[in-house]
Amino acid sequence: MSSTPEIPRVVVIGAGIVGCSLADELTARGWTDITVLEQGPLPAPGGSTSHAPGLVFQTNSSRTLTALARYTVEKFTSLDVDGVSCFHQVGGLELATTPERLAELHRRAGYAASWGVRGEIVSAARCKELWPLIDESLVLGGLYTPDDGLARALLASRAQMARACARGARFLERHTVTGIEREDGRVTGVVTDRGTFPADHVVSAAGFWGPVIGRMAGIDVPLQPLAHQYARTGPLPELSGATAEASKPILRFQDRDLYFREHTDRIGIGSYAHRPLPVDPFAVLPYDEARARNMDMPSSYPFTEEDWAPSWADCRQLMPTLRDAEIEAGFNGVFSFTPDGMPVLGESRRLRGFWLAEAVWVTHSAGVAKAVAEWMVDGRPSIDLHECDLTRFEEAQRSPSYVLERGAQQFVEVYDVIHPLQPMERPRPLRVSPFHVRQQQLGAYFLEGGGWERPHWYEANAPLVDALGPLPARDAWSARHWSPVAAAEAKATREGVALYDMTPLRRLEVTGPGSLDFLDRMTSNNLRKKPGAVTYSLLLDASGGIRSDLTVARLAPDRFQVGANSPADLDWLLRHAPADVHIRDITSGTCCVGVWGPLARDLVQPLAPDDFSHEAFGYFRARETYIGHVPVTAMRLSYVGELGWELYTTADLGLRLWDTLWEAGRELGVIAAGRSAFNSLRLEKGYRAWGVDMTDEHDPFEAGVGFAVRMDRDDFVGKAALAGKDEATRRLTPLLLDDPAAVVLGKEPVYVDGLPAGYVTSASYGYTLGRCVAYAWLPAGLPTGTGVHIEYVGEKVPATVADEPLFDPKMTRIRR
């Protein structure tokens, strides 16, 4: 690998809003040898930036996207070109015309409060004041966010381009990239039709051309361009005499998949209501050829009147003044979607120095540029980006057909009311465990995650509900993708024995003479234990942030099985592994059954040749043995707070393992239980879920997992940073809702002394406790018993700070 110069040479491909923002952020950090290559003319090269209508609504259910948007607003507000601000802060207004949408706006107001965005639910009369052209009789209310507004994307590009050039960057128009040079797994340059540019880092910020650049680098970019309709009316009498570009808030009419903004005396209208219009990025015309075919630019396709007609009728219904208006101009603008609607960011492991900053909308552009610049210069971004990491997709989610289908569905659902548990409808099923056929026979209700079909409860257990007594009634939102059967399955786990399909849990095999030293250096806990030991540990970054949490089983002196979370864990370990360490993802070829409950030993012991007693097979121990005819790796772990084992075997023997356990468990009343009960039980026990309760923004001590850090041992990644940590100012805090009938779901704001003080991470009804359990990031030092309020769909729900673990604090049920 070649050495990197003191000031690295960076080539950014694409001079749209992301490329310009990135050049500005990098040069501000001292990386001044920046070349930005653009195939079109500057400053409007013909990509999505050139036609973007510029609406910036900051609030999102994703905390990360909201943070990226907040920075974009902050930065663009500080920029101007010739005295014209790059951000016009007219505010934002989202309308509700149905009770379902009004409830959704209350949830969005909760997100705003959780993530630090100003916003309030307003009456229909107030909506009419803010937008006099609407028919007030159709409106039930709205969400008003005064700090949202219009990003002037081309102006912001020019302003940042000028700042970057003043620090040493250069922008070269009319340079079409034709190849990416590499040597020994590292990028070395970019080839264009006008010469080659050496580089230590290359960033693809090519927008919907991202897959084209990715193919040149041998990197697949899971991005699907789609065309989106935008139209502009002729002059409206009601706006006659207007001189400002816009004076009213940017407007969303999500019940009809529409948005609106002023263009002085005209109105611009965008629609997501039409059929998906996918675009092949490899077939998009070059700038000059597009102009020769009477296209305004490569990203601007001809307006399709047949797609527009239904939306135009909806516009005229909402704004009666439009009934006499005509559409003056329209086009179908191309921009990027991914299978999960999030950007694709980060450095490729396969081609070091090659970075992606793709599928980024104007709303998040400056925030993304700042985060990627921090990542490149400092080694990590200052905010959690795991939802955007280029490694997040499974191999099964990267096929062109999958990216096309899911990308198109993301377009359809842009303004839909989406429940946090709601899965995509297609393509399903994609990944199934070996137990799938038995789960279907038991009436499993499947949701999906990482492509896996995951049972959340089983209708076969419905008769057990009658023995529970009355359960608290649920509102329509919290009752979605939920069943009282989950309560029965939780009770059966606490009192008997249940089988849980843990196959989607990622499994890595780490072998080789250097494996112990490697894992010990990469993780926070002490792994220098005899074979048969299992250790809960953390993957930290250099700043002490939690990249992931792991269970590491030492099965032999030089062989480990690691329970991990996402593909990013495998990528991180592979990036750092020395030559004498071999890492293999064995998830697809294996499977796992969790056997948990006070009768778990009664079930497995008669089937096993080895002693499964507490004395012979202690907690956090592993053993290779047999269950009936099936060879298994048995680990005495429990994420539900009950006695039990995780039993691993190869996929070909999975069905036999399930059937063996099921048949032997009949006389014990064994049941199959799903993720809904699992989540309830793990929260009662206080077990964290990485990516939800804690991320690399958090250190182990404030997240409540400091027990997995051994500061008294040899150096490990993150140790130095943790040694210098100041007293924590926040804590992951357990809350119990005061009302036994109340339920929250997660991401709701938490109020202390009447002011927003934090947000809920995970929440579930604790059936054993008879209360909903919520974990929340709150100021450190709140004593047990402190009263707080959680805002759920506009209502302030009282809750109390509790001690943890809430269930079985002495661990007597697990260690017996």
Coordinates of C-alpha atoms in Angstrom, one line a residue, residues 392-801:
R392 CA -25.3 -2.0 5.8
F393 CA -27.0 -4.0 3.1
E394 CA -26.8 -7.8 3.1
E395 CA -25.5 -9.5 0.0
A396 CA -29.0 -10.6 -0.7
Q397 CA -30.1 -7.0 -0.7
R398 CA -27.6 -5.8 -3.3
S399 CA -28.9 -7.4 -6.5
P400 CA -30.0 -4.9 -9.3
S401 CA -33.5 -6.3 -9.2
Y402 CA -33.8 -5.9 -5.4
V403 CA -32.4 -2.3 -5.6
L404 CA -34.9 -1.5 -8.4
E405 CA -37.9 -3.0 -6.6
R406 CA -37.2 -1.6 -3.2
G407 CA -36.1 1.8 -4.6
A408 CA -39.4 2.1 -6.5
Q409 CA -41.3 1.2 -3.4
Q410 CA -39.5 3.9 -1.4
F411 CA -40.7 6.4 -4.0
V412 CA -44.3 5.2 -3.6
E413 CA -44.0 5.4 0.2
V414 CA -42.3 8.8 0.5
Y415 CA -45.4 10.4 2.1
D416 CA -47.1 7.3 3.4
V417 CA -47.8 6.8 7.1
I418 CA -45.3 4.1 7.9
H419 CA -45.4 2.2 11.1
P420 CA -42.0 1.6 12.7
L421 CA -42.5 -2.2 12.4
Q422 CA -44.0 -2.1 8.9
P423 CA -42.1 -4.2 6.5
M424 CA -41.7 -3.8 2.8
E425 CA -44.1 -6.0 0.9
R426 CA -41.8 -7.2 -1.8
P427 CA -39.6 -9.2 -2.5
R428 CA -40.7 -11.6 0.2
P429 CA -39.8 -14.1 1.4
L430 CA -36.2 -13.6 0.6
R431 CA -34.2 -15.2 3.5
V432 CA -35.8 -17.9 5.7
S433 CA -34.4 -20.0 8.4
P434 CA -34.5 -23.8 8.2
F435 CA -37.4 -23.7 10.7
H436 CA -39.6 -21.6 8.3
V437 CA -41.9 -24.4 7.3
R438 CA -42.7 -25.3 10.9
Q439 CA -43.2 -21.6 11.8
Q440 CA -45.7 -21.4 8.9
Q441 CA -47.5 -24.4 10.3
L442 CA -47.7 -22.7 13.7
G443 CA -49.3 -19.6 12.1
A444 CA -46.3 -17.3 12.5
Y445 CA -46.9 -13.6 11.9
F446 CA -43.7 -12.6 10.0
L447 CA -42.1 -9.2 9.8
E448 CA -38.8 -8.6 8.0
G449 CA -35.4 -7.4 8.9
G450 CA -32.1 -7.6 6.9
G451 CA -34.0 -9.7 4.4
W452 CA -34.9 -12.3 7.0
E453 CA -38.5 -13.4 7.7
R454 CA -38.8 -13.1 11.5
P455 CA -41.8 -14.5 13.4
H456 CA -43.2 -11.9 15.9
W457 CA -45.8 -14.3 17.3
Y458 CA -47.6 -17.5 16.5
E459 CA -51.3 -17.9 16.2
A460 CA -51.0 -21.4 17.5
N461 CA -50.5 -19.8 20.9
A462 CA -53.8 -17.9 20.7
P463 CA -55.6 -20.3 23.1
L464 CA -53.1 -19.3 25.8
V465 CA -54.4 -15.7 25.8
D466 CA -57.5 -16.7 27.6
A467 CA -55.5 -17.6 30.7
L468 CA -53.9 -14.2 30.9
G469 CA -56.9 -12.2 32.1
P470 CA -57.7 -8.8 30.6
L471 CA -54.8 -6.9 29.0
P472 CA -54.8 -3.1 28.6
A473 CA -56.5 -1.9 25.5
R474 CA -54.2 -0.5 22.8
D475 CA -54.8 2.4 20.5
A476 CA -54.9 1.7 16.8
W477 CA -51.2 2.7 16.2
S478 CA -49.6 0.6 19.0
A479 CA -51.9 -2.3 18.1
R480 CA -50.4 -2.5 14.6
H481 CA -48.1 -5.5 14.1
W482 CA -48.9 -6.5 17.7
S483 CA -51.1 -9.3 19.2
P484 CA -52.0 -10.2 22.7
V485 CA -50.5 -13.6 21.8
A486 CA -47.1 -11.9 22.5
A487 CA -48.2 -11.6 26.2
A488 CA -49.0 -15.3 26.3
E489 CA -45.6 -16.2 24.8
A490 CA -43.8 -14.0 27.3
K491 CA -45.7 -15.6 30.2
A492 CA -44.9 -19.1 28.8
T493 CA -41.2 -18.2 28.6
R494 CA -41.2 -17.0 32.2
E495 CA -43.1 -20.1 33.5
G496 CA -42.2 -22.9 31.1
V497 CA -40.0 -23.2 28.1
A498 CA -40.1 -21.6 24.6
L499 CA -38.2 -21.9 21.4
Y500 CA -36.9 -18.7 19.7
D501 CA -35.6 -18.6 16.2
M502 CA -32.3 -16.7 16.6
T503 CA -31.0 -17.6 13.1
P504 CA -30.9 -13.9 11.9
L505 CA -28.3 -13.2 14.6
R506 CA -25.0 -12.7 12.7
R507 CA -22.3 -15.3 13.3
L508 CA -18.7 -14.9 12.4
E509 CA -16.0 -17.5 12.6
V510 CA -12.5 -16.2 13.6
T511 CA -9.6 -18.6 13.3
G512 CA -5.9 -18.6 13.0
P513 CA -2.8 -18.3 15.2
G514 CA -3.3 -14.6 15.7
S515 CA -7.0 -14.7 16.4
L516 CA -6.9 -14.3 20.2
D517 CA -4.5 -11.4 20.1
F518 CA -6.5 -9.8 17.4
L519 CA -9.9 -10.1 19.1
D520 CA -8.4 -9.1 22.4
R521 CA -7.0 -5.9 20.8
M522 CA -10.2 -5.1 18.9
T523 CA -12.7 -5.6 21.8
S524 CA -13.1 -4.1 25.3
N525 CA -13.4 -7.1 27.6
N526 CA -10.9 -9.8 28.6
L527 CA -11.0 -12.7 26.1
R528 CA -7.9 -14.4 27.5
K529 CA -9.9 -17.3 29.0
K530 CA -9.8 -21.0 28.5
P531 CA -11.7 -22.6 25.6
G532 CA -15.4 -22.9 26.5
A533 CA -15.7 -19.4 27.7
V534 CA -18.2 -16.9 26.3
T535 CA -17.6 -13.2 26.8
Y536 CA -19.8 -10.2 26.2
S537 CA -17.7 -7.4 24.8
L538 CA -17.8 -4.2 22.7
L539 CA -16.3 -3.0 19.5
L540 CA -15.2 0.5 20.1
D541 CA -13.8 3.1 17.8
A542 CA -10.7 5.2 18.7
S543 CA -12.8 7.8 20.5
G544 CA -14.4 5.1 22.7
G545 CA -17.8 5.1 20.9
I546 CA -19.7 1.8 20.7
R547 CA -19.5 0.5 17.2
S548 CA -21.2 -2.7 18.2
D549 CA -21.6 -5.2 20.9
L550 CA -20.6 -8.9 20.6
T551 CA -20.6 -12.3 22.2
V552 CA -17.3 -14.0 21.7
A553 CA -17.2 -17.7 22.3
R554 CA -13.7 -19.3 22.5
L555 CA -14.4 -22.8 21.1
A556 CA -10.7 -23.8 20.7
P557 CA -7.3 -22.1 21.3
D558 CA -7.4 -20.5 17.8
R559 CA -11.1 -20.7 16.9
F560 CA -13.8 -18.3 18.0
Q561 CA -17.5 -17.8 17.2
V562 CA -18.5 -14.2 17.3
G563 CA -22.2 -13.1 17.6
A564 CA -22.3 -9.7 15.9
N565 CA -24.9 -7.2 14.6
S566 CA -24.5 -5.9 11.1
P567 CA -22.4 -6.4 8.0
A568 CA -20.5 -3.3 9.2
D569 CA -19.0 -5.5 12.1
L570 CA -17.6 -8.0 9.6
D571 CA -16.3 -5.1 7.5
W572 CA -14.6 -3.4 10.5
L573 CA -12.9 -6.6 11.6
L574 CA -11.7 -7.5 8.1
R575 CA -10.2 -4.0 7.7
H576 CA -8.0 -4.6 10.8
A577 CA -7.3 -8.3 10.6
P578 CA -3.6 -9.3 10.2
A579 CA -2.6 -12.0 7.7
D580 CA -2.6 -14.8 10.3
V581 CA -6.3 -14.2 11.2
H582 CA -9.2 -15.5 9.0
I583 CA -12.7 -14.2 9.4
R584 CA -15.7 -15.8 7.8
D585 CA -19.4 -15.0 8.0
I586 CA -21.1 -18.3 8.7
T587 CA -24.6 -17.0 9.2
S588 CA -26.2 -18.3 6.0
G589 CA -24.8 -21.8 6.6
T590 CA -25.9 -22.1 10.2
C591 CA -29.0 -21.6 12.3
C592 CA -29.8 -21.1 16.0
V593 CA -32.6 -21.9 18.4
G594 CA -32.9 -20.2 21.7
V595 CA -34.3 -22.5 24.3
W596 CA -35.3 -20.4 27.3
G597 CA -37.4 -20.7 30.4
P598 CA -37.3 -22.4 33.8
L599 CA -37.9 -25.8 32.1
A600 CA -35.1 -25.3 29.6
R601 CA -32.8 -27.8 31.3
D602 CA -35.6 -30.3 31.6
L603 CA -35.9 -30.1 27.8
V604 CA -32.3 -30.2 26.7
Q605 CA -30.7 -32.5 29.3
P606 CA -32.4 -35.8 28.2
L607 CA -31.4 -35.1 24.6
A608 CA -27.7 -34.4 25.3
P609 CA -24.9 -36.8 26.2
D610 CA -23.2 -34.1 28.3
D611 CA -24.0 -32.7 31.7
F612 CA -26.1 -29.5 31.4
S613 CA -26.3 -28.9 35.2
H614 CA -25.4 -25.5 36.5
E615 CA -22.3 -26.8 38.1
A616 CA -21.1 -28.6 34.9
F617 CA -22.3 -26.1 32.3
G618 CA -22.2 -22.6 33.9
Y619 CA -23.6 -19.3 32.6
F620 CA -21.6 -17.8 29.7
R621 CA -20.0 -21.1 28.8
A622 CA -20.0 -22.9 25.5
R623 CA -19.7 -26.6 24.6
E624 CA -19.8 -28.6 21.4
T625 CA -22.2 -31.5 21.9
Y626 CA -25.3 -33.2 20.5
I627 CA -29.0 -32.7 20.8
G628 CA -30.4 -36.0 19.7
H629 CA -28.7 -36.8 16.4
V630 CA -27.7 -33.2 15.8
P631 CA -24.2 -31.8 16.5
V632 CA -24.6 -28.4 18.1
T633 CA -22.6 -25.6 19.6
A634 CA -24.5 -24.9 22.8
M635 CA -23.9 -21.6 24.6
R636 CA -25.5 -20.9 27.9
L637 CA -26.7 -17.3 27.2
S638 CA -30.0 -15.7 27.8
Y639 CA -31.3 -12.4 26.4
V640 CA -34.8 -12.9 27.9
G641 CA -33.6 -13.2 31.6
E642 CA -34.4 -16.9 32.0
L643 CA -32.4 -20.1 32.2
G644 CA -31.5 -21.5 28.8
W645 CA -29.2 -22.0 25.9
E646 CA -28.5 -20.9 22.3
L647 CA -28.1 -24.0 20.2
Y648 CA -26.3 -23.6 16.9
T649 CA -26.0 -26.1 14.1
T650 CA -25.6 -26.2 10.3
A651 CA -28.5 -25.2 8.2
D652 CA -29.0 -28.7 6.7
L653 CA -29.6 -30.0 10.2
G654 CA -31.7 -27.1 11.4
L655 CA -35.1 -28.7 10.8
R656 CA -34.1 -31.8 12.5
L657 CA -32.9 -29.8 15.6
W658 CA -36.2 -28.0 15.8
D659 CA -38.3 -31.2 15.4
T660 CA -36.1 -32.9 18.1
L661 CA -36.7 -30.2 20.6
W662 CA -40.4 -29.8 19.7
E663 CA -41.2 -33.5 20.1
A664 CA -39.2 -33.8 23.3
G665 CA -40.9 -30.7 24.7
R666 CA -44.5 -31.7 24.2
E667 CA -44.9 -33.1 27.7
L668 CA -43.3 -29.9 29.1
G669 CA -45.7 -27.6 27.1
V670 CA -43.1 -26.1 24.9
I671 CA -44.1 -23.3 22.6
A672 CA -42.6 -21.3 19.8
A673 CA -42.3 -17.6 20.7
G674 CA -41.6 -14.6 18.6
R675 CA -39.7 -11.3 18.5
S676 CA -42.5 -9.4 20.1
A677 CA -42.3 -11.4 23.3
F678 CA -38.4 -11.4 23.1
N679 CA -38.3 -7.6 23.0
S680 CA -40.6 -7.3 26.0
L681 CA -38.5 -9.8 28.0
R682 CA -35.1 -8.3 27.1
L683 CA -36.3 -4.8 28.1
E684 CA -37.5 -6.0 31.4
K685 CA -34.0 -7.3 31.9
G686 CA -32.4 -4.1 30.7
Y687 CA -30.5 -5.7 27.8
R688 CA -29.4 -3.1 25.2
A689 CA -29.9 -3.3 21.5
W690 CA -27.1 -1.8 19.5
G691 CA -28.1 0.7 16.8
V692 CA -31.2 1.5 18.8
D693 CA -30.2 2.1 22.5
M694 CA -26.6 2.8 21.8
T695 CA -24.4 3.7 18.9
D696 CA -20.9 5.1 18.3
E697 CA -22.1 8.4 19.6
H698 CA -22.2 6.8 23.1
D699 CA -19.5 5.5 25.4
P700 CA -19.9 2.3 27.4
F701 CA -20.3 4.0 30.8
E702 CA -23.1 6.3 29.9
A703 CA -24.8 3.5 28.0
G704 CA -24.8 1.2 31.0
V705 CA -22.5 -1.4 29.6
G706 CA -19.3 -0.4 31.3
F707 CA -19.1 -3.9 32.9
A708 CA -17.9 -5.0 29.4
V709 CA -14.8 -2.8 29.6
R710 CA -11.7 -4.0 31.4
M711 CA -9.5 -0.9 31.8
D712 CA -7.0 -2.9 33.8
R713 CA -5.7 -5.0 30.9
D714 CA -3.5 -4.4 27.9
D715 CA -4.2 -1.8 25.3
F716 CA -7.4 -2.2 23.1
V717 CA -9.1 0.1 20.6
G718 CA -10.7 2.9 22.4
K719 CA -9.0 2.4 25.8
A720 CA -7.0 5.7 25.7
A721 CA -10.1 7.7 24.9
L722 CA -12.1 6.1 27.7
A723 CA -9.4 6.8 30.2
G724 CA -9.8 10.5 29.4
K725 CA -13.5 10.7 29.6
D726 CA -15.1 13.3 31.8
E727 CA -18.0 12.6 34.0
A728 CA -21.0 11.6 31.9
T729 CA -23.7 14.3 31.3
R730 CA -26.3 11.8 30.0
R731 CA -27.3 8.3 30.8
L732 CA -29.4 5.6 29.1
T733 CA -32.2 5.6 31.7
P734 CA -34.9 3.0 32.5
L735 CA -38.4 4.4 32.8
L736 CA -41.7 2.7 33.9
L737 CA -44.9 4.3 32.7
D738 CA -47.2 5.1 35.6
D739 CA -50.4 4.1 33.9
P740 CA -50.6 0.3 33.5
A741 CA -52.6 0.8 30.3
A742 CA -50.2 3.3 28.6
V743 CA -47.8 2.3 25.8
V744 CA -45.1 4.1 23.9
L745 CA -43.1 2.7 21.0
G746 CA -39.8 4.6 20.8
K747 CA -38.3 7.9 19.6
E748 CA -40.8 9.9 21.7
P749 CA -39.5 13.0 23.5
V750 CA -39.1 12.9 27.2
Y751 CA -39.9 16.0 29.3
V752 CA -38.2 16.8 32.7
D753 CA -39.7 19.7 34.6
G754 CA -41.8 20.5 31.5
L755 CA -38.9 20.8 29.1
P756 CA -37.7 18.4 26.4
A757 CA -34.7 16.6 28.0
G758 CA -34.1 13.5 25.9
Y759 CA -35.8 10.8 23.9
V760 CA -36.9 7.2 24.1
T761 CA -34.8 4.6 22.4
S762 CA -36.6 1.3 23.0
A763 CA -39.9 0.6 24.5
S764 CA -42.2 -2.4 25.0
Y765 CA -44.9 -3.5 27.4
G766 CA -43.4 -5.5 30.2
Y767 CA -45.9 -8.3 30.7
T768 CA -44.2 -9.6 33.8
L769 CA -44.1 -6.1 35.4
G770 CA -47.5 -5.0 34.2
R771 CA -46.1 -1.7 32.9
C772 CA -44.6 -0.4 29.7
V773 CA -40.8 -0.2 29.9
A774 CA -39.0 2.6 28.1
Y775 CA -35.3 3.3 27.9
A776 CA -34.3 6.9 27.2
W777 CA -31.3 9.1 26.9
L778 CA -31.7 11.7 29.7
P779 CA -29.4 13.9 31.7
A780 CA -27.2 12.0 34.1
G781 CA -28.0 12.2 37.8
L782 CA -31.8 11.9 37.7
P783 CA -32.6 9.9 40.9
T784 CA -34.8 6.9 41.0
G785 CA -38.4 8.0 41.5
T786 CA -38.0 11.1 39.4
G787 CA -41.2 11.9 37.5
V788 CA -41.0 12.6 33.8
H789 CA -43.4 12.8 30.9
I790 CA -43.2 11.0 27.5
E791 CA -45.1 12.7 24.7
Y792 CA -47.1 10.0 22.8
V793 CA -49.2 11.2 19.8
G794 CA -49.6 14.6 21.4
E795 CA -50.4 13.4 24.9
K796 CA -48.0 13.7 27.9
V797 CA -47.8 10.3 29.5
P798 CA -46.4 10.2 33.1
A799 CA -43.4 7.9 33.8
T800 CA -40.9 7.4 36.6
V801 CA -37.2 6.8 36.6

